[in-house]
Short mmCIF file of C-alpha atoms and ligand atoms in Angstrom, two decimals:
data_model
loop_
_atom_site.label_atom_id
_atom_site.label_comp_id
_atom_site.label_asym_id
_atom_site.label_seq_id
_atom_site.Cartn_x
_atom_site.Cartn_y
_atom_site.Cartn_z
CA MET A 1 -0.11 0.09 0.11
CA SER A 2 1.47 3.44 -1.10
CA PHE A 3 1.76 6.40 1.14
CA LEU A 4 -0.26 8.64 -1.20
CA VAL A 5 -2.63 7.20 -3.60
CA VAL A 6 -4.69 9.24 -6.19
CA ASP A 7 -7.15 6.61 -7.21
CA HIS A 8 -9.16 6.84 -10.63
CA VAL A 9 -9.67 10.45 -9.84
CA SER A 10 -11.88 12.56 -12.74
CA LYS A 11 -12.67 16.21 -12.44
CA PHE A 12 -15.52 17.90 -14.26
CA PHE A 13 -16.52 21.49 -14.04
CA PRO A 14 -19.92 22.96 -15.05
CA GLY A 15 -19.64 24.08 -18.62
CA HIS A 16 -20.92 27.45 -20.04
CA ALA A 17 -24.75 27.95 -20.29
CA GLY A 18 -26.65 25.25 -22.32
CA GLY A 19 -23.29 23.07 -22.57
CA GLY A 20 -22.61 19.98 -20.56
CA ASP A 21 -19.86 19.40 -17.84
CA VAL A 22 -16.12 19.79 -18.97
CA CYS A 23 -13.93 17.13 -18.27
CA ILE A 24 -10.55 18.60 -16.71
CA PHE A 25 -8.89 15.11 -16.41
CA LYS A 26 -10.17 11.66 -16.23
CA ASP A 27 -9.40 8.60 -14.51
CA VAL A 28 -5.87 9.69 -12.85
CA THR A 29 -4.16 7.21 -10.80
CA LEU A 30 -0.89 7.66 -9.19
CA LYS A 31 0.90 6.20 -6.06
CA VAL A 32 3.52 8.14 -4.26
CA ASP A 33 5.91 6.40 -1.62
CA LYS A 34 6.69 7.88 1.90
CA GLY A 35 9.76 10.16 1.48
CA GLU A 36 9.32 10.39 -2.43
CA PHE A 37 9.78 13.54 -4.35
CA VAL A 38 7.45 13.72 -7.39
CA THR A 39 6.73 16.40 -9.74
CA VAL A 40 4.00 16.85 -12.31
CA ILE A 41 4.52 18.72 -15.59
CA GLY A 42 2.01 19.74 -18.26
CA HIS A 43 0.91 22.71 -20.35
CA SER A 44 -0.81 25.56 -18.83
CA GLY A 45 -4.45 24.86 -18.17
CA CYS A 46 -4.26 21.04 -18.36
CA GLY A 47 -5.40 20.45 -14.71
CA LYS A 48 -2.26 20.51 -12.62
CA SER A 49 -3.26 22.90 -9.88
CA THR A 50 -6.75 21.31 -9.90
CA LEU A 51 -4.95 17.84 -9.26
CA LEU A 52 -2.67 19.41 -6.51
CA ASN A 53 -5.79 21.15 -4.94
CA ILE A 54 -7.67 17.93 -4.83
CA ILE A 55 -4.90 16.08 -2.93
CA ALA A 56 -4.78 19.25 -0.63
CA GLY A 57 -8.81 18.79 0.00
CA LEU A 58 -9.28 22.37 -1.20
CA GLU A 59 -10.95 21.14 -4.15
CA THR A 60 -13.56 18.77 -4.59
CA LEU A 61 -13.27 15.58 -6.95
CA SER A 62 -16.12 14.23 -9.42
CA GLU A 63 -14.99 10.49 -9.19
CA GLY A 64 -12.59 8.40 -7.32
CA GLY A 65 -10.72 9.03 -4.08
CA VAL A 66 -7.47 10.22 -2.45
CA ILE A 67 -6.01 8.21 0.30
CA LEU A 68 -3.19 9.33 2.67
CA ASN A 69 -1.75 6.79 4.87
CA GLY A 70 -4.64 4.47 4.68
CA ARG A 71 -7.23 7.17 5.16
CA GLU A 72 -9.45 8.96 2.54
CA VAL A 73 -8.91 12.52 2.24
CA SER A 74 -12.03 14.49 2.64
CA GLY A 75 -10.87 18.24 3.13
CA PRO A 76 -7.98 20.32 4.04
CA GLY A 77 -5.76 19.43 7.09
CA LEU A 78 -2.50 19.89 8.43
CA ASP A 79 -1.36 16.81 7.34
CA ARG A 80 -0.90 18.27 3.91
CA MET A 81 0.44 21.85 3.58
CA VAL A 82 0.69 23.72 0.20
CA VAL A 83 2.96 26.44 -1.04
CA PHE A 84 1.44 28.57 -3.58
CA GLN A 85 2.99 30.52 -6.09
CA ASN A 86 1.68 33.79 -4.78
CA PHE A 87 3.25 33.29 -1.39
CA ALA A 88 0.17 33.82 0.81
CA LEU A 89 1.84 35.29 3.91
CA MET A 90 0.12 37.13 6.56
CA PRO A 91 1.10 40.89 5.45
CA TRP A 92 1.12 42.25 9.07
CA MET A 93 3.01 39.53 10.65
CA THR A 94 7.04 39.31 10.60
CA VAL A 95 8.79 36.50 9.20
CA PHE A 96 9.12 34.83 12.62
CA GLU A 97 5.45 35.21 13.50
CA ASN A 98 4.21 33.88 10.13
CA ILE A 99 6.22 30.60 10.64
CA ALA A 100 5.33 30.35 14.50
CA LEU A 101 1.70 30.96 13.48
CA ALA A 102 2.03 27.73 11.59
CA VAL A 103 3.90 25.84 14.11
CA ARG A 104 1.47 26.78 17.11
CA SER A 105 -1.39 25.54 15.07
CA ALA A 106 0.32 22.13 14.25
CA TYR A 107 1.81 21.62 17.76
CA PRO A 108 -0.49 23.09 20.31
CA ASP A 109 1.07 21.48 23.04
CA TRP A 110 4.51 23.13 22.52
CA ASP A 111 5.49 25.59 25.06
CA GLN A 112 7.10 28.95 23.84
CA ALA A 113 10.80 28.17 24.02
CA GLN A 114 10.03 24.77 21.65
CA VAL A 115 8.17 27.02 19.23
CA VAL A 116 11.07 29.65 19.17
CA ALA A 117 13.66 27.12 18.67
CA HIS A 118 11.74 25.15 15.91
CA VAL A 119 10.96 28.48 14.01
CA HIS A 120 14.58 29.33 14.20
CA LYS A 121 15.79 26.18 12.90
CA TYR A 122 13.82 26.47 9.71
CA ILE A 123 14.49 29.93 9.37
CA ALA A 124 18.28 29.29 9.23
CA LEU A 125 17.51 26.30 6.88
CA VAL A 126 16.12 28.82 3.93
CA GLY A 127 18.88 31.27 4.87
CA LEU A 128 16.62 33.73 6.35
CA LYS A 129 18.76 34.52 9.45
CA GLY A 130 18.78 38.13 10.37
CA ALA A 131 15.27 38.84 8.57
CA GLU A 132 13.12 37.36 11.44
CA ASP A 133 11.63 40.67 12.40
CA LYS A 134 10.76 41.81 8.74
CA ARG A 135 7.24 42.07 7.39
CA PRO A 136 6.65 40.62 3.88
CA ILE A 137 6.33 44.08 2.40
CA ALA A 138 10.11 44.75 3.16
CA LEU A 139 10.92 41.16 1.51
CA SER A 140 11.92 40.33 -2.10
CA GLY A 141 9.93 37.77 -3.96
CA GLY A 142 12.59 35.32 -3.27
CA MET A 143 12.67 35.80 0.47
CA LYS A 144 8.98 35.57 0.57
CA GLN A 145 8.91 32.30 -1.07
CA ARG A 146 11.58 31.17 1.45
CA VAL A 147 9.10 32.14 4.20
CA GLY A 148 6.48 30.04 2.47
CA LEU A 149 8.75 27.06 2.23
CA ALA A 150 10.01 27.27 5.78
CA ARG A 151 6.54 27.63 7.03
CA ALA A 152 5.39 24.59 5.03
CA PHE A 153 8.54 22.40 6.01
CA SER A 154 8.49 23.57 9.77
CA ILE A 155 5.09 21.71 10.32
CA GLU A 156 6.51 18.53 9.05
CA PRO A 157 3.28 17.45 7.05
CA LYS A 158 2.94 14.14 5.74
CA VAL A 159 2.85 15.56 2.22
CA LEU A 160 4.07 19.13 0.87
CA LEU A 161 2.23 20.18 -1.99
CA LEU A 162 4.17 22.81 -4.09
CA ASP A 163 2.18 24.66 -6.86
CA GLU A 164 4.91 26.21 -9.01
CA PRO A 165 6.43 27.81 -5.97
CA PHE A 166 9.16 29.70 -7.94
CA ALA A 167 7.04 31.03 -10.83
CA GLN A 168 7.11 34.40 -9.59
CA ILE A 169 10.88 34.46 -8.71
CA ASP A 170 13.53 35.87 -11.01
CA ALA A 171 15.64 33.17 -12.76
CA LEU A 172 18.88 33.77 -10.55
CA THR A 173 17.26 33.59 -7.44
CA ARG A 174 15.06 30.72 -8.39
CA GLY A 175 18.23 28.59 -8.68
CA VAL A 176 19.50 29.52 -5.18
CA ILE A 177 16.29 28.57 -3.57
CA GLN A 178 16.04 25.23 -5.70
CA GLU A 179 19.28 24.41 -4.00
CA GLU A 180 17.89 25.32 -0.61
CA LEU A 181 14.82 23.29 -1.35
CA VAL A 182 16.99 20.13 -2.43
CA GLN A 183 19.08 20.70 1.00
CA MET A 184 15.99 21.06 3.22
CA TRP A 185 14.58 18.07 1.41
CA ASN A 186 17.63 16.10 2.12
CA ALA A 187 17.38 16.90 5.89
CA THR A 188 13.76 16.16 6.37
CA ARG A 189 12.89 13.45 3.47
CA ASN A 190 9.36 15.03 3.50
CA THR A 191 7.06 13.23 0.91
CA VAL A 192 6.79 16.14 -1.79
CA PHE A 193 4.07 16.58 -4.60
CA MET A 194 5.31 19.42 -6.98
CA VAL A 195 3.72 21.20 -9.92
CA THR A 196 6.38 22.78 -12.25
CA HIS A 197 6.74 23.61 -15.79
CA ASP A 198 10.54 23.80 -15.55
CA VAL A 199 12.00 20.85 -16.79
CA ASP A 200 15.36 21.43 -15.13
CA GLU A 201 13.85 21.93 -12.05
CA ALA A 202 11.95 18.70 -12.19
CA ILE A 203 15.10 16.73 -13.02
CA LEU A 204 16.88 18.34 -10.07
CA LEU A 205 14.32 17.43 -7.54
CA SER A 206 12.52 14.40 -8.62
CA ASP A 207 12.47 10.82 -8.09
CA ARG A 208 9.86 10.63 -10.60
CA ILE A 209 8.19 13.02 -13.07
CA MET A 210 4.56 12.65 -14.25
CA LEU A 211 3.85 14.09 -17.79
CA MET A 212 0.18 15.53 -18.29
CA THR A 213 -1.20 15.69 -21.53
CA ASN A 214 -3.26 18.89 -22.42
CA GLY A 215 -6.93 19.20 -21.36
CA PRO A 216 -9.81 18.94 -21.82
CA SER A 217 -9.73 15.15 -20.48
CA SER A 218 -6.25 15.39 -19.80
CA ARG A 219 -4.32 12.38 -18.35
CA ILE A 220 -1.02 11.27 -16.88
CA ALA A 221 0.34 9.81 -20.01
CA GLU A 222 4.03 9.01 -18.89
CA ILE A 223 6.03 8.48 -15.63
CA VAL A 224 9.67 9.33 -16.10
CA ASP A 225 11.89 7.53 -13.33
CA VAL A 226 15.01 9.95 -12.51
CA THR A 227 17.65 7.49 -11.43
CA ILE A 228 20.63 10.25 -11.17
CA PRO A 229 22.02 9.79 -7.95
CA ARG A 230 21.57 11.83 -4.70
CA PRO A 231 22.59 14.23 -3.43
CA ARG A 232 22.21 16.36 -6.37
CA SER A 233 23.01 20.05 -7.22
CA ARG A 234 22.60 22.29 -10.12
CA ASP A 235 26.17 21.92 -10.95
CA THR A 236 26.66 18.11 -10.75
CA VAL A 237 23.37 16.83 -12.04
CA ILE A 238 24.04 18.47 -15.65
CA GLU A 239 27.29 16.34 -15.71
CA HIS A 240 25.19 12.97 -15.44
CA PRO A 241 24.95 11.30 -18.73
CA HIS A 242 21.19 10.80 -18.25
CA TYR A 243 20.59 14.40 -17.96
CA TYR A 244 20.07 15.56 -21.55
CA LYS A 245 18.29 12.21 -22.18
CA ILE A 246 15.67 12.97 -19.79
CA ARG A 247 15.50 16.63 -20.71
CA ASN A 248 15.07 15.78 -24.26
CA HIS A 249 12.29 13.51 -23.73
CA VAL A 250 10.28 15.67 -21.37
CA ILE A 251 10.71 18.42 -24.04
CA HIS A 252 9.54 16.37 -26.88
CA PHE A 253 6.57 15.35 -24.87
CA LEU A 254 5.71 18.78 -24.25
CA VAL A 255 6.18 19.89 -27.99
CA ARG A 256 4.21 17.00 -29.12
CA HIS A 257 1.43 17.96 -27.06
CA ALA A 258 1.59 21.62 -27.69
CA ALA A 259 1.69 21.03 -31.55
CA HIS A 260 -1.31 18.65 -31.81
CA GLY A 261 -3.64 20.39 -29.08
CA VAL A 262 -7.38 19.63 -28.25
CA ALA A 263 -8.02 17.48 -31.40
CA SER A 264 -5.30 14.92 -30.49
CA GLU A 265 -6.67 14.72 -27.21
CA ARG A 266 -9.99 13.65 -28.45
CA GLY A 267 -8.03 11.04 -30.42
CA VAL A 268 -6.23 9.90 -27.44
CA GLN A 269 -9.56 9.62 -25.29
CA ARG A 270 -11.17 7.47 -27.93
CA GLU A 271 -8.42 5.03 -28.06
CA SER A 272 -7.90 4.32 -24.52
CA PRO A 273 -9.03 6.75 -21.88
CA ALA A 274 -7.87 4.67 -18.96
CA ALA A 275 -4.62 3.27 -20.33
CA ALA A 276 -1.86 3.24 -17.56
CA PRO A 277 0.90 5.52 -17.76
CA LEU A 278 4.10 4.47 -19.71
CA VAL A 279 6.96 4.21 -17.35
CA VAL A 280 10.19 5.52 -18.85
CA ARG A 281 13.25 4.74 -16.90
CA PHE A 282 16.70 6.74 -17.24
N1 ADP B 301 -13.55 26.67 -10.62
C1 ADP B 301 -13.33 26.25 -11.85
N2 ADP B 301 -14.45 26.33 -12.59
C2 ADP B 301 -14.37 25.98 -13.98
N3 ADP B 301 -13.36 25.79 -14.61
C3 ADP B 301 -12.10 25.63 -13.78
C4 ADP B 301 -12.15 26.02 -12.49
N4 ADP B 301 -10.99 25.99 -12.07
C5 ADP B 301 -9.97 25.57 -13.23
N5 ADP B 301 -10.77 25.48 -14.30
C6 ADP B 301 -10.46 25.06 -15.52
O1 ADP B 301 -9.62 23.81 -15.35
C7 ADP B 301 -8.67 23.88 -16.28
C8 ADP B 301 -7.31 23.37 -15.52
O2 ADP B 301 -6.84 24.47 -14.64
P1 ADP B 301 -5.72 24.47 -13.70
O3 ADP B 301 -5.89 23.37 -12.86
O4 ADP B 301 -5.65 25.55 -12.84
O5 ADP B 301 -4.35 24.17 -14.77
P2 ADP B 301 -2.93 24.09 -14.67
O6 ADP B 301 -2.52 24.47 -13.20
O7 ADP B 301 -2.40 22.82 -15.09
O8 ADP B 301 -2.53 25.39 -15.35
C9 ADP B 301 -8.56 24.93 -16.83
O9 ADP B 301 -9.16 25.14 -18.20
C10 ADP B 301 -9.48 26.19 -15.92
O10 ADP B 301 -9.82 26.81 -16.82
MG1 MG B 302 -1.41 26.00 -12.07
#
């Protein structure tokens, strides 16, 4: 039994007036092991955020179920923590207070000294020492997202859900924070489910990359096993002989699905809507 199971999940949204429901994705099944880092890549609008929000319990599903550690997910909970691309910090609270708020709600029995020590540990892990008393307005986008990541990791949830957390961050800073995320994940070995459209980011971070077709009726068509050994860093990972094979494979998938668009997805649907994803191992 896997740690996190997305079991035959479909999602429909009501269509425009007069039209029927729109199928965002159909029959998505995926299994994530404890401590695994998986990413989902697909074109904009294919349903990645909807899938992540269903796992978070923030969005309802139309068919199927999500099972975490043997229990069905039926709403949001502290066992799943989401990091959004727009940071979602409390603007009137300092860096310290934003993280402490989450820690106190996750560990209501802890005394003040335990909370303070725990918050400082995660502030140090994301390189925010010295910025504890700043409010979000005084922080750059990169620093705000460091707070978001520290807050999410600090409550040590069963699953961390990251929805394109670096989308709003400039390319240079993004690289630095990706490395910090690698280090934080190495230190904690949390289970992570991450949405991205950055192929290099996915290879650096993932044990497995799930490739999603375009909507409507999108599906996870392929799963790429990334066997490049850990620990990884941005410098060393590109030296590995598999790196460009994986990169080319993923980019080809994305180009293929960008070119064919909706019509080809109708074709895919007719063929075999519930075909199991192709597993590709590098
Ligand atoms: N609340 C909603 N009602 C209707 N359609 C929605 C809603 N939320 C998302 N969608 C549609 O579902 C599709 C997938 O959206 P989303 O999951 O945000 O895609 P992604 O994150 O892959 O870019 C899009 O076509 C979007 O317009
Ligand atoms: Mg999205």
